[in-house]
mmCIF file of C-alpha atoms in Angstrom:
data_model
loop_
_atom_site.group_PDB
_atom_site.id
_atom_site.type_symbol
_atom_site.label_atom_id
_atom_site.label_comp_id
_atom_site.label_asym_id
_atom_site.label_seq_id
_atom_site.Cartn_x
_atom_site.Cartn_y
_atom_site.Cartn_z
ATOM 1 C CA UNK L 1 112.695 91.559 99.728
ATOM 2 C CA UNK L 2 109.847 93.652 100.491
ATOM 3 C CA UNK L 3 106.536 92.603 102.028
ATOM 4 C CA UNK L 4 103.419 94.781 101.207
ATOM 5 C CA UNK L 5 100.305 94.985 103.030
ATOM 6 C CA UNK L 6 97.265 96.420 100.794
ATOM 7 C CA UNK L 7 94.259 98.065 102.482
ATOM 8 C CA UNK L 8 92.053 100.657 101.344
ATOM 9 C CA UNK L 9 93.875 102.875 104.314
ATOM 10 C CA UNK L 10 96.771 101.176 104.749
ATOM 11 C CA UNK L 11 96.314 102.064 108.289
ATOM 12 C CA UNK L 12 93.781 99.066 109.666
ATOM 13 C CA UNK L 13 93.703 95.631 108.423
ATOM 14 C CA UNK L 14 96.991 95.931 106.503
ATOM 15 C CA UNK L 15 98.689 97.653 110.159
ATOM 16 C CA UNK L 16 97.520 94.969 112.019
ATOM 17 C CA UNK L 17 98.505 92.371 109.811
ATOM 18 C CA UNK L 18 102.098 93.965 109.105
ATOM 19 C CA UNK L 19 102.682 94.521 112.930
ATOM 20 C CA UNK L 20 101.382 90.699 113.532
ATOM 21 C CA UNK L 21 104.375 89.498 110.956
ATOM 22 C CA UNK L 22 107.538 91.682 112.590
ATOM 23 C CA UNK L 23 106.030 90.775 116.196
ATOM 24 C CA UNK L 24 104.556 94.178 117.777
ATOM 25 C CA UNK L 25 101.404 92.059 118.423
ATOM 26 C CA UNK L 26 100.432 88.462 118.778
ATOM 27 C CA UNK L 27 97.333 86.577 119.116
ATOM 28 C CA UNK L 28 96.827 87.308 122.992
ATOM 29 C CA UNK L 29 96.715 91.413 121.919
ATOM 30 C CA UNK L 30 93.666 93.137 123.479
ATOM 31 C CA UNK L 31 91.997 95.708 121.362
ATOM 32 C CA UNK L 32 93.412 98.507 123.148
ATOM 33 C CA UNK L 33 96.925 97.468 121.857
ATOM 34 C CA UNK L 34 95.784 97.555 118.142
ATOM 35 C CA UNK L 35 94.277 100.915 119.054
ATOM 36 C CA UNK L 36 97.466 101.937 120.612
ATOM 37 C CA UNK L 37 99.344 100.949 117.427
ATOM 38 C CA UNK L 38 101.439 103.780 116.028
ATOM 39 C CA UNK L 39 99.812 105.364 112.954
ATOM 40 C CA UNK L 40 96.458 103.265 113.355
ATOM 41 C CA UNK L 41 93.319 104.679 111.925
ATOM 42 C CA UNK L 42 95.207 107.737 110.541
ATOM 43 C CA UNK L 43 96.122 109.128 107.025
ATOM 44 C CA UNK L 44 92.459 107.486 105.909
ATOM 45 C CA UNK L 45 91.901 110.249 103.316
ATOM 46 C CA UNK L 46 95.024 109.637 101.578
ATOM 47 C CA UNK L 47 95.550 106.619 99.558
ATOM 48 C CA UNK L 48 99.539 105.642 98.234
ATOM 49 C CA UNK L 49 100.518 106.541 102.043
ATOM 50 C CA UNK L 50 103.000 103.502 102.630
ATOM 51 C CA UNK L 51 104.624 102.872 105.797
ATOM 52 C CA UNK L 52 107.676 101.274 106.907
ATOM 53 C CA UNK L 53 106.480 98.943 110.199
ATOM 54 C CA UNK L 54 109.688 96.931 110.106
ATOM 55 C CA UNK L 55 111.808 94.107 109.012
ATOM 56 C CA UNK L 56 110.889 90.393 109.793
ATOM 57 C CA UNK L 57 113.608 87.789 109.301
ATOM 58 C CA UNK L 58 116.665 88.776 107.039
ATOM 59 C CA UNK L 59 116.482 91.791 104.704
ATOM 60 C CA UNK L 60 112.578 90.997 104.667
ATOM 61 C CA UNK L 61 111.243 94.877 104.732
ATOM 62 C CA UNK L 62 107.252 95.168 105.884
ATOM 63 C CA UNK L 63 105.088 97.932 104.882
ATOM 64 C CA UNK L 64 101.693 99.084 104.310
ATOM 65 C CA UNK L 65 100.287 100.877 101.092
ATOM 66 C CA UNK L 66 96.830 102.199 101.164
ATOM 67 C CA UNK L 67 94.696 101.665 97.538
ATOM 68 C CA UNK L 68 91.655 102.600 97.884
ATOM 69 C CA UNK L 69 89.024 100.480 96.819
ATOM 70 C CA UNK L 70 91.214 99.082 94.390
ATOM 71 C CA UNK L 71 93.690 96.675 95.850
ATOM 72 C CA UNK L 72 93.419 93.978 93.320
ATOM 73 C CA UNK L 73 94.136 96.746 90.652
ATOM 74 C CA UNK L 74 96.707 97.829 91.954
ATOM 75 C CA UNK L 75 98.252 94.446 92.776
ATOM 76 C CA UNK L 76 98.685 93.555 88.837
ATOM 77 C CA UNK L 77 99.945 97.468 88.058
ATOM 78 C CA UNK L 78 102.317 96.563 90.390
ATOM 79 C CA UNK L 79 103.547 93.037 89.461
ATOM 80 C CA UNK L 80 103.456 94.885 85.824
ATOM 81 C CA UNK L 81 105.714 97.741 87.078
ATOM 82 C CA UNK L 82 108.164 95.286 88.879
ATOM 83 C CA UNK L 83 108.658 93.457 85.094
ATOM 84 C CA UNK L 84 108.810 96.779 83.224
ATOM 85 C CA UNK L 85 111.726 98.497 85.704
ATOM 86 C CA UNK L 86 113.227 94.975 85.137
ATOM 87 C CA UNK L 87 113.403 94.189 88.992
ATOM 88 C CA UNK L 88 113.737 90.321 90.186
ATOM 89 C CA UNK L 89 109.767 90.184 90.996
ATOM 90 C CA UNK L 90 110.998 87.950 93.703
ATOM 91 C CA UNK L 91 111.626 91.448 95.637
ATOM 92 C CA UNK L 92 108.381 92.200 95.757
ATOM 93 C CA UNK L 93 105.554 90.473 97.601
ATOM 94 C CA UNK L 94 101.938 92.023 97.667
ATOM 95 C CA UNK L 95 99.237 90.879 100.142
ATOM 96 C CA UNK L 96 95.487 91.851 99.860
ATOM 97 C CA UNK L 97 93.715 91.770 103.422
ATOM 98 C CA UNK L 98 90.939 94.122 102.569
ATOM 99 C CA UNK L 99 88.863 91.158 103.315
ATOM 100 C CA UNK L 100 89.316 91.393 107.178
ATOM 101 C CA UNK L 101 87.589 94.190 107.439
ATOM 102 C CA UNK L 102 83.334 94.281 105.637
ATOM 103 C CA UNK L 103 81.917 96.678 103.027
ATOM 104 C CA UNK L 104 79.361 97.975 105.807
ATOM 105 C CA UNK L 105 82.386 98.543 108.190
ATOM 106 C CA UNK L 106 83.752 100.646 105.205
ATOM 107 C CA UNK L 107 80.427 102.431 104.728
ATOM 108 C CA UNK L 108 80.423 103.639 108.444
ATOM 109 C CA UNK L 109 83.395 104.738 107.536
ATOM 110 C CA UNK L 110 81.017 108.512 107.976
ATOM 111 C CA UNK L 111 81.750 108.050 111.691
ATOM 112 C CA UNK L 112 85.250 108.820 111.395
ATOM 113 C CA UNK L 113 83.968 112.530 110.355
ATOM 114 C CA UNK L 114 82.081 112.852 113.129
ATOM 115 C CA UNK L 115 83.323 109.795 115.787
ATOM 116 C CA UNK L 116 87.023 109.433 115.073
ATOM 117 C CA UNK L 117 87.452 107.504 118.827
ATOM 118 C CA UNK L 118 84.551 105.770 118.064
ATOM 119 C CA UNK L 119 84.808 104.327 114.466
ATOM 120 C CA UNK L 120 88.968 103.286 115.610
ATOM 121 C CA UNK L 121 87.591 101.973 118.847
ATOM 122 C CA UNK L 122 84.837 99.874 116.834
ATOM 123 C CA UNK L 123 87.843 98.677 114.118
ATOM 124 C CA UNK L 124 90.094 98.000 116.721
ATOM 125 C CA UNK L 125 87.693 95.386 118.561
ATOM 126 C CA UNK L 126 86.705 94.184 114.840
ATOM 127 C CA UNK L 127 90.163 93.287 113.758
ATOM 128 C CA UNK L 128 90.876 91.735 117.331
ATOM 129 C CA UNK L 129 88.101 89.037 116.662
ATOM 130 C CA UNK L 130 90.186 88.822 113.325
ATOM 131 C CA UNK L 131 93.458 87.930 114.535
ATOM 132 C CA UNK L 132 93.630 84.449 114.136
ATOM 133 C CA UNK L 133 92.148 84.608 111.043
ATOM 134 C CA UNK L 134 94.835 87.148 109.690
ATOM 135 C CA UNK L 135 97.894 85.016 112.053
ATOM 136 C CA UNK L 136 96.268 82.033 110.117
ATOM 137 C CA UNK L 137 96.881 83.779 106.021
ATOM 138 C CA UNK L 138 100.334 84.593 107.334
ATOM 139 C CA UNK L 139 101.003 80.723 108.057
ATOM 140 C CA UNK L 140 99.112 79.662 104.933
ATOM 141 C CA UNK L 141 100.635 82.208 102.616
ATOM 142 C CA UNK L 142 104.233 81.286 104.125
ATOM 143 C CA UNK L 143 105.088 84.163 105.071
ATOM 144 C CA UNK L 144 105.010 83.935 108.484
ATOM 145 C CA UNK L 145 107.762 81.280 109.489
ATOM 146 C CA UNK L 146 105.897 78.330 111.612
ATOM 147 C CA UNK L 147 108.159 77.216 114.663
ATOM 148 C CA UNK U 1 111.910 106.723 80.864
ATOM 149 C CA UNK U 2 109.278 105.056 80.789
ATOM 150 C CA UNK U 3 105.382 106.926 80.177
ATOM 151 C CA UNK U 4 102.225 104.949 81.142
ATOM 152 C CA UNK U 5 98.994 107.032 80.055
ATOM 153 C CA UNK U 6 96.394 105.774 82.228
ATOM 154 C CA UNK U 7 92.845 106.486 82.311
ATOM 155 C CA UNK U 8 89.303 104.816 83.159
ATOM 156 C CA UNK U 9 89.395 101.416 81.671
ATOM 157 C CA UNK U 10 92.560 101.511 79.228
ATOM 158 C CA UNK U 11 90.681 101.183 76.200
ATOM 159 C CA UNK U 12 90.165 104.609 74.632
ATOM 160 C CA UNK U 13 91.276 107.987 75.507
ATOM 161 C CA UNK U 14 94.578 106.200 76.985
ATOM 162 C CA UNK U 15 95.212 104.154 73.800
ATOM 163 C CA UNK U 16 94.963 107.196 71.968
ATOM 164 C CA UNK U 17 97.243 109.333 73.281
ATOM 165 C CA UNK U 18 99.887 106.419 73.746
ATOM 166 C CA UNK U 19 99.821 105.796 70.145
ATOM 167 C CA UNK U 20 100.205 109.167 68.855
ATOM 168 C CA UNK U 21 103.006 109.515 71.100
ATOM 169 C CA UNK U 22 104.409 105.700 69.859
ATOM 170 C CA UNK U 23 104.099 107.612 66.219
ATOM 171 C CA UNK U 24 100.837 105.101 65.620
ATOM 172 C CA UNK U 25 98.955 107.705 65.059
ATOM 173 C CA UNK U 26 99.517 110.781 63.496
ATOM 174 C CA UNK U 27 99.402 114.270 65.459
ATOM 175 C CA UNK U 28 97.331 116.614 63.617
ATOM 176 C CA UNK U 29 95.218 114.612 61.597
ATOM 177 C CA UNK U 30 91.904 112.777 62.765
ATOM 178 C CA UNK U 31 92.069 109.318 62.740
ATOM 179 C CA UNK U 32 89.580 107.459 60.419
ATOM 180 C CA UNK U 33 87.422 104.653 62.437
ATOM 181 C CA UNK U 34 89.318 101.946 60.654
ATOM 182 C CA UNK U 35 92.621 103.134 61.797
ATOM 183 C CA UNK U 36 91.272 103.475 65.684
ATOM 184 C CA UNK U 37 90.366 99.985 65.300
ATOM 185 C CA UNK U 38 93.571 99.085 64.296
ATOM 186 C CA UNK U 39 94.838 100.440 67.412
ATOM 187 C CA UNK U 40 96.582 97.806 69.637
ATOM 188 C CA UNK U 41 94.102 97.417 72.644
ATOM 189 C CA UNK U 42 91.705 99.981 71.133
ATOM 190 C CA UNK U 43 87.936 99.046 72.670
ATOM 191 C CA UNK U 44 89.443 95.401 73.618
ATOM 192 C CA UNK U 45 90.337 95.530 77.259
ATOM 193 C CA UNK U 46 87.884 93.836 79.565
ATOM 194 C CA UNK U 47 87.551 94.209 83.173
ATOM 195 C CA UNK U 48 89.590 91.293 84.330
ATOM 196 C CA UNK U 49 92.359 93.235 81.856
ATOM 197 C CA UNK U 50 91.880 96.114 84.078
ATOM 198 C CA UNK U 51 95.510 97.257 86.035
ATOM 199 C CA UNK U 52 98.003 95.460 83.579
ATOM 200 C CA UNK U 53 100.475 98.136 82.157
ATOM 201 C CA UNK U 54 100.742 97.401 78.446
ATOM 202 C CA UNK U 55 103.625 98.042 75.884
ATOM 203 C CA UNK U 56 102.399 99.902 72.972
ATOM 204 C CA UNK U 57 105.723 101.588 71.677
ATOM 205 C CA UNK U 58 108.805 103.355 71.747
ATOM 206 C CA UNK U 59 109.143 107.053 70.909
ATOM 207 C CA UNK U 60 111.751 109.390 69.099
ATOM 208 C CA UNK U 61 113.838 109.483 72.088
ATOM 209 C CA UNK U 62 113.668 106.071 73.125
ATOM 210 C CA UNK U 63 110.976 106.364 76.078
ATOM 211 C CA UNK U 64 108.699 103.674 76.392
ATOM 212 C CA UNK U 65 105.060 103.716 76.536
ATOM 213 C CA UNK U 66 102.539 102.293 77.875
ATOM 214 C CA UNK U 67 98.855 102.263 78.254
ATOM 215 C CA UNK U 68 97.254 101.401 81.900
ATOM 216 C CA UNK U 69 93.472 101.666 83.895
ATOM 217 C CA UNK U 70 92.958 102.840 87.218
ATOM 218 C CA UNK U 71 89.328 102.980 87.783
ATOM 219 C CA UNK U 72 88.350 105.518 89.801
ATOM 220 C CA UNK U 73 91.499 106.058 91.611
ATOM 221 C CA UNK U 74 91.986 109.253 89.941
ATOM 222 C CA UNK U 75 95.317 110.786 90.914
ATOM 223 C CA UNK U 76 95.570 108.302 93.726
ATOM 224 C CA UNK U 77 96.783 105.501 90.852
ATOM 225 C CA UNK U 78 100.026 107.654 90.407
ATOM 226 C CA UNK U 79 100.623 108.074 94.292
ATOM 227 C CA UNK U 80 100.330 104.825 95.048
ATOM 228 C CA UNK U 81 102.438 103.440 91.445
ATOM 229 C CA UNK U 82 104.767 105.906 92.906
ATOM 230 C CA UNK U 83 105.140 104.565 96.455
ATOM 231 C CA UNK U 84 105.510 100.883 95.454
ATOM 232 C CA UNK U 85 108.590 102.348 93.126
ATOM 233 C CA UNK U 86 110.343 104.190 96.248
ATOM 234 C CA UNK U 87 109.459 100.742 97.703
ATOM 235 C CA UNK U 88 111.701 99.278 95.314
ATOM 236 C CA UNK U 89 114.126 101.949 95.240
ATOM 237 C CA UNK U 90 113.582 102.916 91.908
ATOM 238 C CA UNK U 91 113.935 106.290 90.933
ATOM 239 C CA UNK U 92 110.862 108.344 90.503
ATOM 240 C CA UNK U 93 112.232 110.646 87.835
ATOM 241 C CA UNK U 94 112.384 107.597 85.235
ATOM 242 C CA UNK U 95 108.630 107.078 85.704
ATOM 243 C CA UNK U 96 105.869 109.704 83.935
ATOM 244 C CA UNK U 97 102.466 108.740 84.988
ATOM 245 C CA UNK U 98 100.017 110.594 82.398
ATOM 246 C CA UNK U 99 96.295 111.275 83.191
ATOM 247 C CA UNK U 100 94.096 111.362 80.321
ATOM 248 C CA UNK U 101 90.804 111.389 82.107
ATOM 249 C CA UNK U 102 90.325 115.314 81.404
ATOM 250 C CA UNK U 103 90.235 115.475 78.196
ATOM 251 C CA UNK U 104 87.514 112.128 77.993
ATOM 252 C CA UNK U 105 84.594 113.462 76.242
ATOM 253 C CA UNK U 106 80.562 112.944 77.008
ATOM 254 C CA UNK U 107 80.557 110.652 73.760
ATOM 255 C CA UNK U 108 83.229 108.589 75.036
ATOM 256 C CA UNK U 109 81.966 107.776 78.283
ATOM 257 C CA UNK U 110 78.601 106.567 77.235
ATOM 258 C CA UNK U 111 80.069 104.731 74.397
ATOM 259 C CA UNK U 112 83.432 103.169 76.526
ATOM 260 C CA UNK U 113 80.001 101.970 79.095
ATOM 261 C CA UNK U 114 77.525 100.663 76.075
ATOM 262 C CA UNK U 115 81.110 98.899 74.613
ATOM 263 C CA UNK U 116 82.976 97.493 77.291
ATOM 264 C CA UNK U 117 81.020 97.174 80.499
ATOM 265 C CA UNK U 118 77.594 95.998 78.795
ATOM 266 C CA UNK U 119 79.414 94.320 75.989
ATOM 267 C CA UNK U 120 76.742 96.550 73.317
ATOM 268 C CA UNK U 121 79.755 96.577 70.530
ATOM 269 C CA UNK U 122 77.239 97.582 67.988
ATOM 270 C CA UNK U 123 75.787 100.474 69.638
ATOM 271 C CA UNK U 124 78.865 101.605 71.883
ATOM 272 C CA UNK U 125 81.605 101.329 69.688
ATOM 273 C CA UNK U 126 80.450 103.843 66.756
ATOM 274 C CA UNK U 127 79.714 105.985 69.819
ATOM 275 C CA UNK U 128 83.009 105.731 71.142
ATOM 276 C CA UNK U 129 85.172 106.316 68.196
ATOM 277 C CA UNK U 130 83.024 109.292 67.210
ATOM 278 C CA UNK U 131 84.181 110.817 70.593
ATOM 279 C CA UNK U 132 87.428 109.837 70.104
ATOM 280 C CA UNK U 133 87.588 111.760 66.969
ATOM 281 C CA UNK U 134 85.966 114.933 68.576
ATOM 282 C CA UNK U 135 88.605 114.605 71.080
ATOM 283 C CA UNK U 136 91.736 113.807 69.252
ATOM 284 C CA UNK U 137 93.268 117.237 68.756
ATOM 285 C CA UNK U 138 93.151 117.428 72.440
ATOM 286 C CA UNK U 139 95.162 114.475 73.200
ATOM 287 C CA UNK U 140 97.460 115.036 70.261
ATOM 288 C CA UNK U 141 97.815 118.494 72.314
ATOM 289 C CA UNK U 142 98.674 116.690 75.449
ATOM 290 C CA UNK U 143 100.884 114.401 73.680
ATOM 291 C CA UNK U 144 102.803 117.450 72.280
ATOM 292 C CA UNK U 145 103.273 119.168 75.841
ATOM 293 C CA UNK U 146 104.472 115.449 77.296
ATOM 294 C CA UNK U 147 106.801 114.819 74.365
ATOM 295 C CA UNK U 148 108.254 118.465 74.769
ATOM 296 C CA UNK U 149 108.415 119.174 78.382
ATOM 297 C CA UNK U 150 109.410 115.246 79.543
ATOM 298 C CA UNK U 151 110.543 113.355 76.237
ATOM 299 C CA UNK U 152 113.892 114.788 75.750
ATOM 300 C CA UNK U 153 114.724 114.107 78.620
ATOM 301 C CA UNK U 154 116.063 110.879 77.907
ATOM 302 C CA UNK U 155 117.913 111.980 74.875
ATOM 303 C CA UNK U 156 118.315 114.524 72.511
ATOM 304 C CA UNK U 157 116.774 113.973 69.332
ATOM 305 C CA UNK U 158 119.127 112.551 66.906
#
């Protein structure tokens, strides 16, 4: 099966939460480590960039695909794709978290131009304070196995 | 194979082009306003319709097509469509992803907007089909090169 985490970037929210599920972070991360995260902040200009972050549990494959501004969109092309190839859709599990991360976050998103340590820096403390929250829609979407 | 024309909101310029390459429509001659509205899907999608891939048809050499929207993800839809494939290990050369945004007229926009997004029927939809008309050589064209270049690729024609 594989496990896809949707962000506009695929390289922020949908990192952090991909990297929380196969265990490169955990809830006592500093902001620095989520900075320090391979691939973090980059590729931002080029949505459909999907990257393999690793496996969690048994022949459970994690990525991350940035969409754009489109996530939901994409989400039912998707399912719709799975049916049409005639693949068990059970294969396939898609996970918005564009949510973690505000519209006026996005909108700074100028600073990256101009900022680049900045605007990651600023992220990287915002998705910290989001950790638990993200940790939490792992656990509540059962994905995330509770010991 | 399988060919998914996408465009804004999968109502028009999409529909179009899927049905003259389903053999709907035919290629060189103008479709009347009755017969656009006959068209499955033609100015019916709605926003919450917006990303499902639909079936409109089969063509000589047993592709299937489909119509789908992408907003404005521009050629970003077919990157990403793409990626979630190699995701599944599915090869890419079975899937055609087919732009029709170019060749979407003036006419079509406003009308496609007054229609679908306000919900003006009366006003929009005369508007759109009159652009549709304007632009239908165009996408029969692009249906040709498609059908040419990509369709026998599946089979020869019988």
């Amino acid at each position: 099966m594989s496990i896809v985490f949707l962000c506009p970037t695929g390289t922020y929210a949908s990192l952090v939460a991909a990297n929380l599920l196969v265990g490169n972070l955990d809830l006592n991360c500093n902001s620095q480590d989520i900075y320090n995260l391979p691939y973090f902040g980059e590729f931002t200009k080029k949505p459909g960039t999907f990257l393999y972050i690793g496996a969690y549990g048994a022949g459970t494959k994690v990525y991350t695909l940035g969409t754009g501004s489109e996530a939901q969109l994409i989400i039912k092309s998707a399912y719709d794709l799975v049916k049409i190839i005639d693949i068990n859709p059970q294969n396939l599990k898609l996970y918005d978290v564009s949510r973690f991360i505000p519209k006026f976050l996005w909108r700074l998103h100028i600073l990256d131009n101009v900022f680049p340590f900045f605007y990651k820096k600023l992220i990287a403390r915002w998705l910290k304070g989001k950790l638990s929250e993200i940790d939490n829609m792992l656990k509540q979407s059962m994905i995330k196995q509770v010991p | 194979m399988h060919i998914i024309y996408n465009c804004y909101g999968g109502s028009h310029s999409s529909v179009t082009a899927a049905c003259i390459h389903a053999g709907l429509l035919k290629e060189n001659t103008v479709p009347t306003p009755q017969e656009l509205l006959s068209l499955p899907f033609f100015d019916k999608q709605v926003a919450k319709d917006h990303g499902s891939i639909r079936f409109i048809g089969e063509d000589d050499y047993g592709n299937k097509i489909y119509i789908s929207s992408k907003h404005n993800l521009s050629y970003h839809y077919e990157t990403i469509m793409r990626s979630i494939a190699c995701i599944l290990d599915y090869p890419n050369e079975k899937l055609l992803f087919i732009d029709t945004m170019p060749y979407v007229n003036w006419l079509m926009v406003i009308g496609g907007f007054l229609s679908r997004a306000l919900g003006i029927t009366a006003i929009g939809r005369p508007i759109v089909i009159l652009g549709t008309q304007i632009s239908f050589l165009k996408f029969s064209h692009l249906v040709n090169i498609i059908k040419t270049k990509y369709g026998r690729l599946n089979k020869e024609c019988p």
